[in-house]
Amino acid sequence: MKKITIYSVALALAALLFLVLLGMIFMGKINEAGVLFLLFFALLAFGFSGYKSLSGLVFTIMIFAGVSAALYYPELFTVIAGIKLTVLIIPLIQIIMFGMGTSMSIKDFASVFKTPRGVFIGVCAQLLIMPLVGFALAKASSFPPEIAAGIVLIGCSPSGVASNVMAYLANANLALSITITSIATLLAPFLTPLLMKLLAGEFIEINVIDMMWSITKMIIIPIGAGLLFNKFFKTKWLDKAMPMVSMLAIGIIITIITAAGRDSLLEIGGILMLLVLIHNIFGYLLGYWFARLFKMTEQDARTIAIEVGMQNGGLASGIANSLGKIATMGLAPAVFGPLMNVTGSMLASYWHKKPPKIRGQAALAD
Protein backbone atom coordinates (compact mmCIF):
# COMPACT_ATOMS: atom_id res chain seq x y z
CA MET A 1 0.00 0.00 0.00
CA LYS A 2 1.40 3.38 -1.00
CA LYS A 3 2.16 5.78 1.81
CA ILE A 4 -0.07 8.85 1.89
CA THR A 5 2.03 12.01 2.23
CA ILE A 6 1.25 15.69 2.52
CA TYR A 7 2.34 16.04 -1.12
CA SER A 8 -0.14 13.43 -2.35
CA VAL A 9 -2.89 15.12 -0.31
CA ALA A 10 -2.00 18.44 -1.97
CA LEU A 11 -2.25 16.84 -5.41
CA ALA A 12 -5.59 15.27 -4.53
CA LEU A 13 -6.94 18.67 -3.41
CA ALA A 14 -5.56 20.22 -6.61
CA ALA A 15 -7.41 17.59 -8.66
CA LEU A 16 -10.62 18.36 -6.78
CA LEU A 17 -10.16 22.09 -7.35
CA PHE A 18 -9.53 21.43 -11.03
CA LEU A 19 -12.94 19.77 -11.31
CA VAL A 20 -14.55 22.72 -9.52
CA LEU A 21 -12.83 25.13 -11.90
CA LEU A 22 -14.01 23.15 -14.92
CA GLY A 23 -17.55 23.36 -13.57
CA MET A 24 -17.26 27.14 -13.12
CA ILE A 25 -15.94 27.51 -16.67
CA PHE A 26 -18.87 25.53 -18.13
CA MET A 27 -21.29 27.60 -16.01
CA GLY A 28 -19.80 30.84 -17.35
CA LYS A 29 -18.42 31.89 -13.96
CA ILE A 30 -14.73 31.97 -14.87
CA ASN A 31 -14.55 35.65 -13.91
CA GLU A 32 -15.21 34.65 -10.31
CA ALA A 33 -12.54 31.94 -10.16
CA GLY A 34 -9.41 34.04 -9.51
CA VAL A 35 -8.74 32.90 -5.93
CA LEU A 36 -9.49 29.28 -6.81
CA PHE A 37 -7.03 29.34 -9.73
CA LEU A 38 -4.28 30.68 -7.45
CA LEU A 39 -5.04 28.07 -4.82
CA PHE A 40 -5.04 25.33 -7.48
CA PHE A 41 -1.60 26.31 -8.78
CA ALA A 42 -0.22 26.66 -5.24
CA LEU A 43 -1.40 23.16 -4.29
CA LEU A 44 -0.15 21.72 -7.58
CA ALA A 45 3.30 23.30 -7.17
CA PHE A 46 3.60 22.10 -3.58
CA GLY A 47 2.46 18.60 -4.51
CA PHE A 48 4.90 18.35 -7.43
CA SER A 49 7.77 19.52 -5.23
CA GLY A 50 7.54 16.28 -3.25
CA TYR A 51 8.24 14.07 -6.26
CA LYS A 52 11.62 14.07 -7.97
CA SER A 53 10.14 13.29 -11.39
CA LEU A 54 7.73 16.24 -11.15
CA SER A 55 9.78 18.81 -9.23
CA GLY A 56 11.17 20.28 -12.46
CA LEU A 57 7.68 21.59 -13.28
CA VAL A 58 7.28 23.60 -10.07
CA PHE A 59 8.80 26.76 -11.56
CA THR A 60 6.53 26.57 -14.61
CA ILE A 61 3.45 26.11 -12.43
CA MET A 62 4.40 29.14 -10.35
CA ILE A 63 4.73 31.12 -13.58
CA PHE A 64 1.17 30.14 -14.47
CA ALA A 65 0.11 31.24 -10.99
CA GLY A 66 1.70 34.64 -11.59
CA VAL A 67 0.01 34.94 -14.98
CA SER A 68 -3.35 34.05 -13.44
CA ALA A 69 -2.88 36.63 -10.68
CA ALA A 70 -2.00 39.28 -13.28
CA LEU A 71 -5.07 38.47 -15.38
CA TYR A 72 -7.49 38.55 -12.45
CA TYR A 73 -5.91 41.33 -10.38
CA PRO A 74 -3.87 43.45 -12.84
CA GLU A 75 -4.04 46.52 -10.60
CA LEU A 76 -1.69 44.79 -8.15
CA PHE A 77 1.04 44.47 -10.77
CA THR A 78 0.84 47.68 -12.76
CA VAL A 79 1.28 50.64 -10.40
CA ILE A 80 2.36 50.80 -6.75
CA ALA A 81 2.60 54.14 -4.91
CA GLY A 82 2.33 55.95 -8.23
CA ILE A 83 5.28 54.02 -9.72
CA LYS A 84 4.76 51.89 -12.83
CA LEU A 85 6.16 48.42 -12.16
CA THR A 86 7.39 48.14 -15.74
CA VAL A 87 10.43 50.16 -14.59
CA LEU A 88 11.58 46.98 -12.81
CA ILE A 89 11.91 44.94 -16.00
CA ILE A 90 15.30 46.17 -17.23
CA PRO A 91 16.98 46.06 -13.77
CA LEU A 92 15.65 42.50 -13.34
CA ILE A 93 17.08 41.50 -16.74
CA GLN A 94 20.41 42.99 -15.68
CA ILE A 95 20.36 40.93 -12.48
CA ILE A 96 19.72 37.77 -14.51
CA MET A 97 22.57 38.61 -16.88
CA PHE A 98 24.88 39.41 -13.96
CA GLY A 99 24.09 35.98 -12.55
CA MET A 100 24.91 34.42 -15.91
CA GLY A 101 28.22 36.27 -15.87
CA THR A 102 29.12 35.04 -12.38
CA SER A 103 28.70 31.45 -13.58
CA MET A 104 31.08 32.00 -16.52
CA SER A 105 34.80 32.48 -16.98
CA ILE A 106 37.06 33.22 -19.92
CA LYS A 107 38.07 29.54 -19.91
CA ASP A 108 34.51 28.61 -20.85
CA PHE A 109 35.08 30.05 -24.30
CA ALA A 110 38.36 28.22 -24.96
CA SER A 111 36.47 25.20 -26.29
CA VAL A 112 34.96 27.40 -29.01
CA PHE A 113 38.37 27.71 -30.62
CA LYS A 114 39.30 24.05 -30.06
CA THR A 115 36.20 22.47 -31.62
CA PRO A 116 34.14 25.28 -33.18
CA ARG A 117 31.97 23.23 -35.55
CA GLY A 118 29.21 22.35 -33.09
CA VAL A 119 29.05 25.91 -31.76
CA PHE A 120 28.99 27.39 -35.27
CA ILE A 121 26.19 25.09 -36.43
CA GLY A 122 24.19 25.73 -33.24
CA VAL A 123 24.48 29.51 -33.40
CA CYS A 124 23.69 29.54 -37.14
CA ALA A 125 20.60 27.39 -36.54
CA GLN A 126 19.42 29.80 -33.87
CA LEU A 127 20.00 32.87 -36.04
CA LEU A 128 18.24 31.37 -39.07
CA ILE A 129 15.37 29.19 -37.90
CA MET A 130 13.57 31.13 -35.16
CA PRO A 131 13.73 34.59 -36.80
CA LEU A 132 12.41 33.26 -40.13
CA VAL A 133 9.67 31.14 -38.54
CA GLY A 134 8.70 34.13 -36.37
CA PHE A 135 8.51 36.36 -39.43
CA ALA A 136 6.35 33.83 -41.31
CA LEU A 137 3.95 33.50 -38.36
CA ALA A 138 3.76 37.28 -37.90
CA LYS A 139 2.92 37.72 -41.58
CA ALA A 140 0.30 34.97 -41.42
CA SER A 141 -1.39 36.49 -38.37
CA SER A 142 -3.88 39.34 -38.51
CA PHE A 143 -2.47 40.92 -35.36
CA PRO A 144 -1.84 44.66 -34.98
CA PRO A 145 1.71 45.54 -36.14
CA GLU A 146 3.24 45.90 -32.67
CA ILE A 147 1.93 42.53 -31.46
CA ALA A 148 3.08 40.85 -34.69
CA ALA A 149 6.51 42.43 -34.20
CA GLY A 150 6.65 40.75 -30.79
CA ILE A 151 6.50 37.32 -32.47
CA VAL A 152 9.47 38.29 -34.62
CA LEU A 153 11.25 39.65 -31.54
CA ILE A 154 11.09 36.38 -29.63
CA GLY A 155 12.54 34.65 -32.70
CA CYS A 156 15.40 37.15 -32.94
CA SER A 157 16.37 36.76 -29.28
CA PRO A 158 19.10 34.34 -28.10
CA SER A 159 18.51 31.27 -25.97
CA GLY A 160 18.54 31.59 -22.18
CA VAL A 161 19.57 29.72 -19.06
CA ALA A 162 16.42 27.54 -19.20
CA SER A 163 17.79 25.81 -22.30
CA ASN A 164 20.89 24.73 -20.34
CA VAL A 165 18.72 23.12 -17.66
CA MET A 166 16.65 21.26 -20.25
CA ALA A 167 19.80 20.14 -22.11
CA TYR A 168 21.09 18.60 -18.89
CA LEU A 169 17.79 16.80 -18.25
CA ALA A 170 17.61 15.57 -21.85
CA ASN A 171 21.01 13.80 -21.76
CA ALA A 172 22.21 16.35 -24.30
CA ASN A 173 25.66 17.98 -24.53
CA LEU A 174 25.57 20.43 -21.61
CA ALA A 175 28.93 22.03 -22.39
CA LEU A 176 27.80 22.72 -25.96
CA SER A 177 24.48 24.11 -24.69
CA ILE A 178 26.15 26.54 -22.30
CA THR A 179 28.62 27.68 -24.96
CA ILE A 180 25.92 28.28 -27.60
CA THR A 181 23.84 30.23 -25.07
CA SER A 182 26.84 32.34 -24.09
CA ILE A 183 27.95 33.11 -27.66
CA ALA A 184 24.40 33.84 -28.87
CA THR A 185 23.80 36.12 -25.88
CA LEU A 186 27.00 38.07 -26.47
CA LEU A 187 26.12 38.45 -30.17
CA ALA A 188 22.58 39.65 -29.37
CA PRO A 189 23.38 43.38 -29.01
CA PHE A 190 24.60 43.39 -32.59
CA LEU A 191 22.53 40.76 -34.39
CA THR A 192 19.11 41.12 -32.75
CA PRO A 193 18.65 44.78 -33.85
CA LEU A 194 19.82 43.94 -37.39
CA LEU A 195 17.47 40.97 -37.64
CA MET A 196 14.62 43.05 -36.24
CA LYS A 197 15.29 45.81 -38.78
CA LEU A 198 15.28 43.26 -41.60
CA LEU A 199 12.29 41.17 -40.51
CA ALA A 200 10.14 43.43 -38.33
CA GLY A 201 10.82 46.75 -40.05
CA GLU A 202 7.53 46.51 -41.92
CA PHE A 203 5.60 46.17 -38.65
CA ILE A 204 7.23 48.89 -36.54
CA GLU A 205 10.03 51.42 -36.89
CA ILE A 206 13.35 49.97 -35.67
CA ASN A 207 16.23 52.24 -34.66
CA VAL A 208 19.18 49.85 -34.87
CA ILE A 209 21.66 52.00 -32.91
CA ASP A 210 19.25 52.70 -30.06
CA MET A 211 18.33 49.01 -29.82
CA MET A 212 22.01 48.00 -29.84
CA TRP A 213 22.74 50.33 -26.93
CA SER A 214 19.65 49.17 -25.05
CA ILE A 215 20.63 45.50 -25.38
CA THR A 216 24.25 46.30 -24.52
CA LYS A 217 23.06 47.81 -21.23
CA MET A 218 20.97 44.74 -20.54
CA ILE A 219 23.55 42.12 -21.57
CA ILE A 220 27.17 43.12 -22.13
CA ILE A 221 27.62 45.42 -19.12
CA PRO A 222 26.04 43.13 -16.47
CA ILE A 223 27.65 39.97 -17.91
CA GLY A 224 31.01 41.76 -17.94
CA ALA A 225 30.45 42.79 -14.31
CA GLY A 226 29.55 39.20 -13.47
CA LEU A 227 32.72 37.88 -15.14
CA LEU A 228 34.85 40.31 -13.13
CA PHE A 229 33.01 39.40 -9.94
CA ASN A 230 33.60 35.72 -10.67
CA LYS A 231 37.32 36.36 -11.19
CA PHE A 232 37.99 38.49 -8.11
CA PHE A 233 35.21 37.76 -5.59
CA LYS A 234 34.06 34.19 -6.30
CA THR A 235 31.69 33.02 -3.54
CA LYS A 236 29.82 29.73 -3.19
CA TRP A 237 26.70 31.30 -1.70
CA LEU A 238 26.24 33.45 -4.81
CA ASP A 239 26.47 30.38 -7.06
CA LYS A 240 23.63 28.81 -5.09
CA ALA A 241 21.54 31.98 -4.81
CA MET A 242 21.68 33.32 -8.39
CA PRO A 243 19.66 30.51 -10.07
CA MET A 244 16.83 31.09 -7.58
CA VAL A 245 17.11 34.87 -7.95
CA SER A 246 17.03 34.53 -11.74
CA MET A 247 13.92 32.33 -11.68
CA LEU A 248 12.18 34.76 -9.34
CA ALA A 249 13.13 37.66 -11.61
CA ILE A 250 11.74 35.87 -14.69
CA GLY A 251 8.50 35.17 -12.84
CA ILE A 252 8.13 38.83 -11.82
CA ILE A 253 8.86 40.02 -15.37
CA ILE A 254 6.23 37.73 -16.93
CA THR A 255 3.65 38.73 -14.30
CA ILE A 256 4.23 42.46 -14.86
CA ILE A 257 4.02 42.10 -18.66
CA THR A 258 0.82 40.06 -18.42
CA ALA A 259 -0.79 42.71 -16.21
CA ALA A 260 0.34 45.54 -18.52
CA GLY A 261 -1.06 43.83 -21.64
CA ARG A 262 -4.04 42.15 -19.99
CA ASP A 263 -6.75 43.63 -22.23
CA SER A 264 -4.94 42.76 -25.47
CA LEU A 265 -4.06 39.32 -24.14
CA LEU A 266 -7.68 38.51 -23.27
CA GLU A 267 -8.74 39.60 -26.75
CA ILE A 268 -6.19 37.61 -28.79
CA GLY A 269 -4.72 35.25 -26.18
CA GLY A 270 -5.93 31.99 -27.70
CA ILE A 271 -4.63 32.71 -31.20
CA LEU A 272 -1.38 34.17 -29.89
CA MET A 273 -0.83 31.10 -27.72
CA LEU A 274 -1.34 28.83 -30.73
CA LEU A 275 1.11 30.78 -32.91
CA VAL A 276 3.71 30.93 -30.13
CA LEU A 277 3.35 27.17 -29.56
CA ILE A 278 3.88 26.53 -33.29
CA HIS A 279 6.95 28.79 -33.17
CA ASN A 280 8.35 26.88 -30.21
CA ILE A 281 7.71 23.38 -31.61
CA PHE A 282 9.09 24.27 -35.04
CA GLY A 283 12.22 25.48 -33.25
CA TYR A 284 12.73 22.04 -31.70
CA LEU A 285 11.98 20.13 -34.90
CA LEU A 286 13.96 22.27 -37.35
CA GLY A 287 16.82 22.71 -34.89
CA TYR A 288 17.16 18.95 -34.48
CA TRP A 289 17.06 18.16 -38.18
CA PHE A 290 19.31 21.11 -39.04
CA ALA A 291 21.94 19.51 -36.81
CA ARG A 292 21.36 16.04 -38.26
CA LEU A 293 21.69 17.50 -41.77
CA PHE A 294 25.26 18.39 -40.84
CA LYS A 295 25.76 14.88 -39.41
CA MET A 296 25.91 15.99 -35.79
CA THR A 297 25.58 13.21 -33.22
CA GLU A 298 22.25 12.47 -31.54
CA GLN A 299 23.47 14.08 -28.32
CA ASP A 300 24.53 17.30 -30.07
CA ALA A 301 21.36 17.36 -32.21
CA ARG A 302 19.27 17.28 -29.05
CA THR A 303 21.33 20.17 -27.71
CA ILE A 304 20.81 22.31 -30.78
CA ALA A 305 17.09 21.48 -30.90
CA ILE A 306 16.67 22.77 -27.35
CA GLU A 307 18.89 25.80 -27.93
CA VAL A 308 16.86 26.78 -30.99
CA GLY A 309 13.41 26.08 -29.53
CA MET A 310 13.93 27.82 -26.17
CA GLN A 311 14.49 31.57 -26.40
CA ASN A 312 15.28 34.24 -23.81
CA GLY A 313 11.78 35.62 -23.27
CA GLY A 314 13.01 37.86 -20.47
CA LEU A 315 15.46 39.65 -22.75
CA ALA A 316 12.79 40.02 -25.46
CA SER A 317 10.51 41.56 -22.84
CA GLY A 318 13.24 43.96 -21.80
CA ILE A 319 13.72 45.07 -25.41
CA ALA A 320 9.97 45.61 -25.81
CA ASN A 321 9.94 47.64 -22.62
CA SER A 322 12.89 49.76 -23.74
CA LEU A 323 10.89 50.61 -26.86
CA GLY A 324 7.88 51.61 -24.76
CA LYS A 325 5.78 48.76 -26.21
CA ILE A 326 5.62 46.33 -23.30
CA ALA A 327 1.81 46.01 -23.44
CA THR A 328 1.83 45.03 -27.13
CA MET A 329 5.24 43.92 -28.40
CA GLY A 330 5.91 42.28 -25.04
CA LEU A 331 2.92 39.93 -25.20
CA ALA A 332 4.48 37.21 -27.39
CA PRO A 333 7.56 36.91 -25.13
CA ALA A 334 5.29 36.78 -22.07
CA VAL A 335 3.31 33.88 -23.58
CA PHE A 336 6.38 32.14 -25.00
CA GLY A 337 8.15 31.90 -21.62
CA PRO A 338 5.68 29.66 -19.76
CA LEU A 339 4.86 27.60 -22.86
CA MET A 340 8.49 26.81 -23.69
CA ASN A 341 9.07 25.65 -20.11
CA VAL A 342 6.17 23.21 -20.41
CA THR A 343 7.18 21.85 -23.83
CA GLY A 344 10.86 21.89 -22.90
CA SER A 345 10.19 19.86 -19.76
CA MET A 346 8.13 17.34 -21.74
CA LEU A 347 10.81 16.99 -24.42
CA ALA A 348 13.60 16.70 -21.84
CA SER A 349 11.66 14.02 -19.95
CA TYR A 350 11.11 12.04 -23.16
CA TRP A 351 14.77 12.22 -24.16
CA HIS A 352 15.92 11.50 -20.61
CA LYS A 353 14.27 8.08 -20.90
CA LYS A 354 16.00 7.48 -24.26
CA PRO A 355 19.76 7.94 -23.72
CA PRO A 356 21.60 8.79 -26.97
CA LYS A 357 23.38 5.86 -28.58
CA ILE A 358 26.70 7.66 -28.75
CA ARG A 359 27.93 9.12 -25.51
CA GLY A 360 31.15 10.16 -23.88
CA GLN A 361 32.30 12.44 -26.69
CA ALA A 362 34.52 15.36 -26.00
CA ALA A 363 32.47 18.31 -24.69
CA LEU A 364 32.03 20.05 -28.01
CA ALA A 365 33.04 17.37 -30.45
CA ASP A 366 30.52 16.06 -32.90
PDB file of C-alpha atoms in Angstrom, residues 1-5:
ATOM      1  CA  MET A   1       0.000   0.000   0.000  1.00  0.00           C
ATOM      2  CA  LYS A   2       1.399   3.379  -0.998  1.00  0.00           C
ATOM      3  CA  LYS A   3       2.164   5.779   1.806  1.00  0.00           C
ATOM      4  CA  ILE A   4      -0.070   8.855   1.893  1.00  0.00           C
ATOM      5  CA  THR A   5       2.032  12.009   2.232  1.00  0.00           C
TER       6      THR A   5
END
